[in-house]
Amino acid sequence: MATDYEVPAIRRAHQILETLATKGTPVSAADLGLATGLPKSTLYLLLESLVQRRWIEKRSDGYLIGIGLYTLGASYLRHDALQEAFRHAAVEFVEREKEVLQLAVLDGDEVVYIAREDAPRPVRLVSELGSRLPAHACALGKALLAQLPEAKLQQLLPARLPAITEHTVTDLAQLLEQLREVRRSGVATEQEEVTAGLCCFAAYVGQTPSGKSIAVSTSIPVARLDAQRRSDIRGEIANVAAQMKKAIVG
Amino acid sequence: MATDYEVPAIRRAHQILETLATKGTPVSAADLGLATGLPKSTLYLLLESLVQRRWIEKRSDGYLIGIGLYTLGASYLRHDALQEAFRHAAVEFVEREKEVLQLAVLDGDEVVYIAREDAPRPVRLVSELGSRLPAHACALGKALLAQLPEAKLQQLLPARLPAITEHTVTDLAQLLEQLREVRRSGVATEQEEVTAGLCCFAAYVGQTPSGKSIAVSTSIPVARLDAQRRSDIRGEIANVAAQMKKAIVG
DNA sequence: CGGGAATTTCCAACATATTGGACAGTAAAA
DNA sequence: TTTTACTGTCCAATATGTTGGAAATTCCCG
């Protein structure tokens, strides 16, 4: 920890992979050069190495994230038998409410989705597995942030939070107030702060043995919500979280 | 392609990550040293770099694959809108047969699972997402291998294939004969060649725009199968594959 | 509390990875 | 055909990554 030295090749590789992952579509070597600022010679050497490892794949129209990286990354999901515990806890909820249920982990000031149980008629708008969202904007993030001490929050989040939609909370003080409310009620909410027409409810699950901070949430079109159902959902999401908690702590 | 040179840091990082991914549980720095043969100094430098990138995570009892690698790798799933197409094609089958449906891609002589639609009562024995299986042993693998020219197969596979269970086909000639049959019927089968008590049916889907060779399969406990149902399943799996093919080709 | 083993940090000498730029091949546009 | 733009390859100088070993730190059990 004393040194902030980094193996340069790793940094360079990371730049390339991040560019490819963000883009999602094939990226040409020339564009990668522009995006990363790497010299051509270095770039081709690295690309060749990454292709050999299957971390990336080469197509006629550019480079893509490869199956090797997928395989390695997927190992993350096997920690703590989370998938199994989640599915077990989720099935009943989805059955009854016919709405999607998601599992996510906190990474810094972002939330990463790591499991999902789809409803019979999936909502097109929910986030894909592995995708990230700013924690301050979504219900999951609020549920997770609410577990951190305020001091930590102060250093993690800037005073002015980036907006995603016009409803996103952008004022830190206001967010902190919401988090206090989350702590009181045990359930975090968000309405159209990420996606227009979508409302989310989330509850904190706990820390897994391997140290991940996780929470569950559901995303429901506002059109399918009234006061009564909101209240029901809040209760149920808290239940699911409690059930999962029981399953994952040794 | 002229050079088989590799950026050394990438190779070293790969060794570490592969070790962690294979193990699945925290691995100590000392064990990583043993497993990879890397000098202590090098190892710690690399670990530090990987931790900074979130490719790995450090716990009190060792290192684990990190969320950053998961995020990067998950991008692989977004190619070709495969998840969506798969779910769409799978739902009906699962609904009717109450059995699991899986999607996989061929990587060399291995099959990698990339999507799954679970049955209401999930079979505990099916492979997890991101996991690999030798292609020659499973139905998915046979469906995929059957699409390759024999010359390619000869160079891809050794004459004696490794056995997983006592039923695994270990003789290349015998496998090639099976593959011919797969080409004729359009459906590949495997019974207890991977897991005792489990029988699989698979059908080739096609090449995605980004060049992946994919197939779908179902895994069913032999206890739930009779001659009639086997025949039904074969027809349905072929249907699912055909439906997916329609969806993914531009 | 110690003492001994395991873990982690640090550094300078050395080995080697990186890179600019020249060059070649290819495909589509002029 | 020439032009343009992009994709790769190659090489030698040198900037820089790597490593053995010593030292510091942490951990754990008697």
Short mmCIF file of N, CA, C and O in Angstrom, two decimals, chain A residues 161-237:
data_model
loop_
_atom_site.label_atom_id
_atom_site.label_comp_id
_atom_site.label_asym_id
_atom_site.label_seq_id
_atom_site.Cartn_x
_atom_site.Cartn_y
_atom_site.Cartn_z
N LEU A 161 -24.02 15.74 -6.96
CA LEU A 161 -24.05 14.42 -7.58
C LEU A 161 -24.53 14.52 -9.03
O LEU A 161 -25.43 15.30 -9.33
N PRO A 162 -23.93 13.74 -9.90
CA PRO A 162 -24.33 13.81 -11.30
C PRO A 162 -25.78 13.35 -11.51
O PRO A 162 -26.22 12.39 -10.88
N ALA A 163 -26.48 14.03 -12.36
CA ALA A 163 -27.88 13.69 -12.64
C ALA A 163 -27.97 12.73 -13.82
O ALA A 163 -27.20 12.82 -14.76
N ILE A 164 -28.90 11.80 -13.71
CA ILE A 164 -29.14 10.91 -14.84
C ILE A 164 -30.44 11.30 -15.53
O ILE A 164 -30.52 11.38 -16.73
N THR A 165 -31.46 11.55 -14.72
CA THR A 165 -32.70 12.10 -15.25
C THR A 165 -32.98 13.38 -14.46
O THR A 165 -32.24 13.73 -13.55
N GLU A 166 -34.06 14.02 -14.78
CA GLU A 166 -34.37 15.25 -14.06
C GLU A 166 -34.79 14.99 -12.61
O GLU A 166 -34.84 15.90 -11.80
N HIS A 167 -35.08 13.72 -12.30
CA HIS A 167 -35.50 13.41 -10.94
C HIS A 167 -34.36 12.94 -10.05
O HIS A 167 -34.56 12.72 -8.86
N THR A 168 -33.21 12.73 -10.62
CA THR A 168 -32.07 12.27 -9.81
C THR A 168 -31.76 13.27 -8.71
O THR A 168 -31.72 14.48 -8.95
N VAL A 169 -31.53 12.74 -7.52
CA VAL A 169 -31.10 13.59 -6.42
C VAL A 169 -29.67 14.04 -6.69
O VAL A 169 -28.79 13.21 -6.87
N THR A 170 -29.43 15.33 -6.71
CA THR A 170 -28.09 15.81 -7.03
C THR A 170 -27.43 16.51 -5.85
O THR A 170 -26.26 16.83 -5.91
N ASP A 171 -28.18 16.69 -4.80
CA ASP A 171 -27.64 17.39 -3.64
C ASP A 171 -27.28 16.39 -2.54
O ASP A 171 -28.13 15.61 -2.09
N LEU A 172 -26.02 16.40 -2.16
CA LEU A 172 -25.55 15.41 -1.18
C LEU A 172 -26.34 15.46 0.12
O LEU A 172 -26.72 14.43 0.66
N ALA A 173 -26.59 16.68 0.60
CA ALA A 173 -27.31 16.82 1.87
C ALA A 173 -28.69 16.14 1.78
O ALA A 173 -29.13 15.45 2.70
N GLN A 174 -29.31 16.34 0.64
CA GLN A 174 -30.64 15.75 0.45
C GLN A 174 -30.55 14.23 0.42
O GLN A 174 -31.39 13.52 0.99
N LEU A 175 -29.50 13.74 -0.24
CA LEU A 175 -29.30 12.29 -0.29
C LEU A 175 -29.09 11.73 1.12
O LEU A 175 -29.69 10.73 1.49
N LEU A 176 -28.26 12.41 1.89
CA LEU A 176 -27.99 11.94 3.25
C LEU A 176 -29.28 11.87 4.06
O LEU A 176 -29.48 10.95 4.86
N GLU A 177 -30.14 12.84 3.85
CA GLU A 177 -31.42 12.83 4.54
C GLU A 177 -32.23 11.59 4.12
O GLU A 177 -32.81 10.90 4.95
N GLN A 178 -32.23 11.32 2.82
CA GLN A 178 -32.93 10.13 2.33
C GLN A 178 -32.35 8.86 2.96
O GLN A 178 -33.09 7.94 3.32
N LEU A 179 -31.05 8.84 3.07
CA LEU A 179 -30.41 7.64 3.63
C LEU A 179 -30.81 7.42 5.08
O LEU A 179 -30.98 6.29 5.53
N ARG A 180 -30.99 8.52 5.81
CA ARG A 180 -31.45 8.38 7.20
C ARG A 180 -32.83 7.74 7.21
O ARG A 180 -33.12 6.85 8.01
N GLU A 181 -33.64 8.18 6.30
CA GLU A 181 -34.98 7.62 6.19
C GLU A 181 -34.92 6.13 5.84
O GLU A 181 -35.67 5.31 6.37
N VAL A 182 -33.97 5.79 4.95
CA VAL A 182 -33.79 4.38 4.59
C VAL A 182 -33.42 3.57 5.82
O VAL A 182 -33.94 2.48 6.05
N ARG A 183 -32.52 4.12 6.63
CA ARG A 183 -32.11 3.41 7.84
C ARG A 183 -33.31 3.18 8.77
O ARG A 183 -33.45 2.13 9.37
N ARG A 184 -34.17 4.18 8.85
CA ARG A 184 -35.35 4.03 9.71
C ARG A 184 -36.28 2.94 9.18
O ARG A 184 -36.68 2.04 9.90
N SER A 185 -36.61 3.04 7.89
CA SER A 185 -37.65 2.15 7.36
C SER A 185 -37.11 0.81 6.89
O SER A 185 -37.85 -0.15 6.76
N GLY A 186 -35.81 0.76 6.57
CA GLY A 186 -35.24 -0.49 6.09
C GLY A 186 -35.41 -0.72 4.59
O GLY A 186 -34.93 -1.70 4.05
N VAL A 187 -36.11 0.19 3.94
CA VAL A 187 -36.33 0.04 2.50
C VAL A 187 -35.98 1.34 1.77
O VAL A 187 -36.34 2.42 2.23
N ALA A 188 -35.27 1.19 0.67
CA ALA A 188 -34.91 2.35 -0.14
C ALA A 188 -35.78 2.43 -1.38
O ALA A 188 -36.20 1.40 -1.92
N THR A 189 -36.05 3.65 -1.81
CA THR A 189 -36.93 3.84 -2.96
C THR A 189 -36.29 4.81 -3.96
O THR A 189 -35.44 5.61 -3.59
N GLU A 190 -36.76 4.70 -5.16
CA GLU A 190 -36.29 5.63 -6.18
C GLU A 190 -37.37 5.66 -7.25
O GLU A 190 -37.89 4.63 -7.64
N GLN A 191 -37.73 6.83 -7.67
CA GLN A 191 -38.73 6.89 -8.73
C GLN A 191 -38.24 7.75 -9.88
O GLN A 191 -38.01 8.95 -9.72
N GLU A 192 -38.05 7.13 -11.00
CA GLU A 192 -37.65 7.81 -12.24
C GLU A 192 -36.35 8.60 -12.09
O GLU A 192 -36.13 9.56 -12.82
N GLU A 193 -35.51 8.16 -11.17
CA GLU A 193 -34.23 8.84 -11.02
C GLU A 193 -33.19 8.25 -11.97
O GLU A 193 -32.11 8.81 -12.17
N VAL A 194 -33.52 7.09 -12.50
CA VAL A 194 -32.62 6.44 -13.47
C VAL A 194 -33.29 6.34 -14.82
O VAL A 194 -32.72 6.66 -15.85
N THR A 195 -34.53 5.86 -14.78
CA THR A 195 -35.26 5.63 -16.02
C THR A 195 -36.68 6.19 -15.89
O THR A 195 -37.36 5.92 -14.90
N ALA A 196 -37.09 6.92 -16.88
CA ALA A 196 -38.44 7.48 -16.87
C ALA A 196 -39.45 6.35 -16.81
O ALA A 196 -39.32 5.34 -17.51
N GLY A 197 -40.44 6.49 -15.94
CA GLY A 197 -41.52 5.52 -15.89
C GLY A 197 -41.25 4.32 -15.00
O GLY A 197 -42.10 3.44 -14.86
N LEU A 198 -40.06 4.30 -14.39
CA LEU A 198 -39.70 3.14 -13.59
C LEU A 198 -39.44 3.53 -12.14
O LEU A 198 -38.79 4.52 -11.84
N CYS A 199 -39.96 2.71 -11.25
CA CYS A 199 -39.82 2.94 -9.81
C CYS A 199 -39.17 1.72 -9.18
O CYS A 199 -39.51 0.59 -9.51
N CYS A 200 -38.20 1.96 -8.29
CA CYS A 200 -37.49 0.83 -7.68
C CYS A 200 -37.60 0.83 -6.17
O CYS A 200 -37.64 1.88 -5.53
N PHE A 201 -37.60 -0.39 -5.63
CA PHE A 201 -37.61 -0.59 -4.19
C PHE A 201 -36.46 -1.53 -3.85
O PHE A 201 -36.29 -2.55 -4.53
N ALA A 202 -35.70 -1.21 -2.82
CA ALA A 202 -34.55 -2.04 -2.50
C ALA A 202 -34.39 -2.20 -1.00
O ALA A 202 -34.80 -1.34 -0.22
N ALA A 203 -33.76 -3.31 -0.62
CA ALA A 203 -33.46 -3.54 0.79
C ALA A 203 -32.08 -4.15 0.93
O ALA A 203 -31.66 -4.97 0.11
N TYR A 204 -31.38 -3.72 1.95
CA TYR A 204 -30.03 -4.21 2.22
C TYR A 204 -30.08 -5.63 2.73
O TYR A 204 -30.92 -5.97 3.56
N VAL A 205 -29.18 -6.45 2.21
CA VAL A 205 -29.12 -7.84 2.68
C VAL A 205 -28.06 -8.00 3.76
O VAL A 205 -28.34 -8.49 4.85
N GLY A 206 -26.85 -7.60 3.47
CA GLY A 206 -25.79 -7.74 4.46
C GLY A 206 -24.44 -7.91 3.81
O GLY A 206 -24.27 -7.64 2.63
N GLN A 207 -23.47 -8.33 4.61
CA GLN A 207 -22.13 -8.60 4.12
C GLN A 207 -21.99 -10.10 3.93
O GLN A 207 -22.33 -10.88 4.81
N THR A 208 -21.49 -10.48 2.80
CA THR A 208 -21.25 -11.90 2.59
C THR A 208 -19.95 -12.28 3.31
O THR A 208 -19.17 -11.41 3.67
N PRO A 209 -19.74 -13.57 3.50
CA PRO A 209 -18.49 -14.02 4.14
C PRO A 209 -17.26 -13.46 3.42
O PRO A 209 -16.27 -13.13 4.06
N SER A 210 -17.33 -13.33 2.09
CA SER A 210 -16.16 -12.83 1.37
C SER A 210 -16.13 -11.30 1.36
O SER A 210 -15.28 -10.70 0.71
N GLY A 211 -17.05 -10.66 2.07
CA GLY A 211 -16.94 -9.23 2.28
C GLY A 211 -17.69 -8.33 1.31
O GLY A 211 -17.46 -7.12 1.28
N LYS A 212 -18.57 -8.89 0.53
CA LYS A 212 -19.34 -8.05 -0.37
C LYS A 212 -20.56 -7.49 0.35
O LYS A 212 -21.19 -8.16 1.13
N SER A 213 -20.88 -6.25 0.00
CA SER A 213 -22.06 -5.62 0.55
C SER A 213 -23.17 -5.74 -0.49
O SER A 213 -23.05 -5.20 -1.58
N ILE A 214 -24.22 -6.47 -0.17
CA ILE A 214 -25.23 -6.74 -1.20
C ILE A 214 -26.63 -6.30 -0.80
O ILE A 214 -26.96 -6.15 0.37
N ALA A 215 -27.45 -6.09 -1.83
CA ALA A 215 -28.84 -5.68 -1.62
C ALA A 215 -29.70 -6.24 -2.75
O ALA A 215 -29.18 -6.59 -3.81
N VAL A 216 -31.00 -6.30 -2.50
CA VAL A 216 -31.93 -6.76 -3.53
C VAL A 216 -32.89 -5.63 -3.89
O VAL A 216 -33.14 -4.73 -3.09
N SER A 217 -33.40 -5.68 -5.11
CA SER A 217 -34.35 -4.65 -5.50
C SER A 217 -35.32 -5.17 -6.54
O SER A 217 -35.09 -6.20 -7.17
N THR A 218 -36.39 -4.44 -6.71
CA THR A 218 -37.32 -4.71 -7.79
C THR A 218 -37.59 -3.41 -8.53
O THR A 218 -37.53 -2.33 -7.94
N SER A 219 -37.81 -3.53 -9.83
CA SER A 219 -38.09 -2.36 -10.67
C SER A 219 -39.47 -2.52 -11.29
O SER A 219 -39.72 -3.50 -11.98
N ILE A 220 -40.32 -1.56 -11.05
CA ILE A 220 -41.70 -1.69 -11.49
C ILE A 220 -42.15 -0.43 -12.23
O ILE A 220 -41.92 0.68 -11.75
N PRO A 221 -42.79 -0.60 -13.35
CA PRO A 221 -43.34 0.57 -14.06
C PRO A 221 -44.33 1.29 -13.15
O PRO A 221 -45.17 0.65 -12.52
N VAL A 222 -44.24 2.59 -13.09
CA VAL A 222 -45.11 3.35 -12.21
C VAL A 222 -46.58 3.10 -12.52
O VAL A 222 -47.44 3.16 -11.64
N ALA A 223 -46.83 2.79 -13.77
CA ALA A 223 -48.22 2.56 -14.17
C ALA A 223 -48.84 1.38 -13.42
O ALA A 223 -50.05 1.29 -13.29
N ARG A 224 -47.98 0.49 -12.95
CA ARG A 224 -48.52 -0.68 -12.25
C ARG A 224 -48.52 -0.49 -10.74
O ARG A 224 -48.70 -1.45 -10.00
N LEU A 225 -48.34 0.72 -10.29
CA LEU A 225 -48.25 0.96 -8.85
C LEU A 225 -49.36 1.89 -8.34
O LEU A 225 -49.67 2.89 -8.98
N ASP A 226 -49.92 1.53 -7.20
CA ASP A 226 -50.75 2.48 -6.47
C ASP A 226 -50.26 2.46 -5.02
O ASP A 226 -49.35 1.71 -4.69
N ALA A 227 -50.86 3.26 -4.17
CA ALA A 227 -50.37 3.38 -2.80
C ALA A 227 -50.34 2.04 -2.08
O ALA A 227 -49.37 1.70 -1.40
N GLN A 228 -51.41 1.30 -2.25
CA GLN A 228 -51.49 0.00 -1.59
C GLN A 228 -50.36 -0.93 -2.01
O GLN A 228 -49.68 -1.54 -1.19
N ARG A 229 -50.17 -0.98 -3.33
CA ARG A 229 -49.16 -1.92 -3.83
C ARG A 229 -47.76 -1.48 -3.43
O ARG A 229 -46.91 -2.30 -3.12
N ARG A 230 -47.54 -0.17 -3.42
CA ARG A 230 -46.23 0.32 -2.97
C ARG A 230 -45.94 -0.21 -1.58
O ARG A 230 -44.83 -0.67 -1.28
N SER A 231 -46.91 -0.13 -0.76
CA SER A 231 -46.74 -0.56 0.62
C SER A 231 -46.47 -2.07 0.68
O SER A 231 -45.60 -2.54 1.41
N ASP A 232 -47.22 -2.83 -0.10
CA ASP A 232 -47.02 -4.28 -0.14
C ASP A 232 -45.59 -4.61 -0.57
O ASP A 232 -44.92 -5.43 0.04
N ILE A 233 -45.19 -3.96 -1.64
CA ILE A 233 -43.87 -4.24 -2.20
C ILE A 233 -42.78 -3.95 -1.18
O ILE A 233 -41.84 -4.73 -1.02
N ARG A 234 -42.92 -2.84 -0.49
CA ARG A 234 -41.91 -2.50 0.51
C ARG A 234 -41.77 -3.62 1.54
O ARG A 234 -40.67 -4.02 1.91
N GLY A 235 -42.89 -4.14 1.95
CA GLY A 235 -42.85 -5.23 2.92
C GLY A 235 -42.19 -6.47 2.34
O GLY A 235 -41.35 -7.11 2.98
N GLU A 236 -42.55 -6.75 1.11
CA GLU A 236 -42.03 -7.98 0.51
C GLU A 236 -40.54 -7.90 0.23
O GLU A 236 -39.82 -8.89 0.39
N ILE A 237 -40.09 -6.75 -0.22
CA ILE A 237 -38.67 -6.64 -0.53
C ILE A 237 -37.85 -6.79 0.75
O ILE A 237 -36.77 -7.40 0.75
#
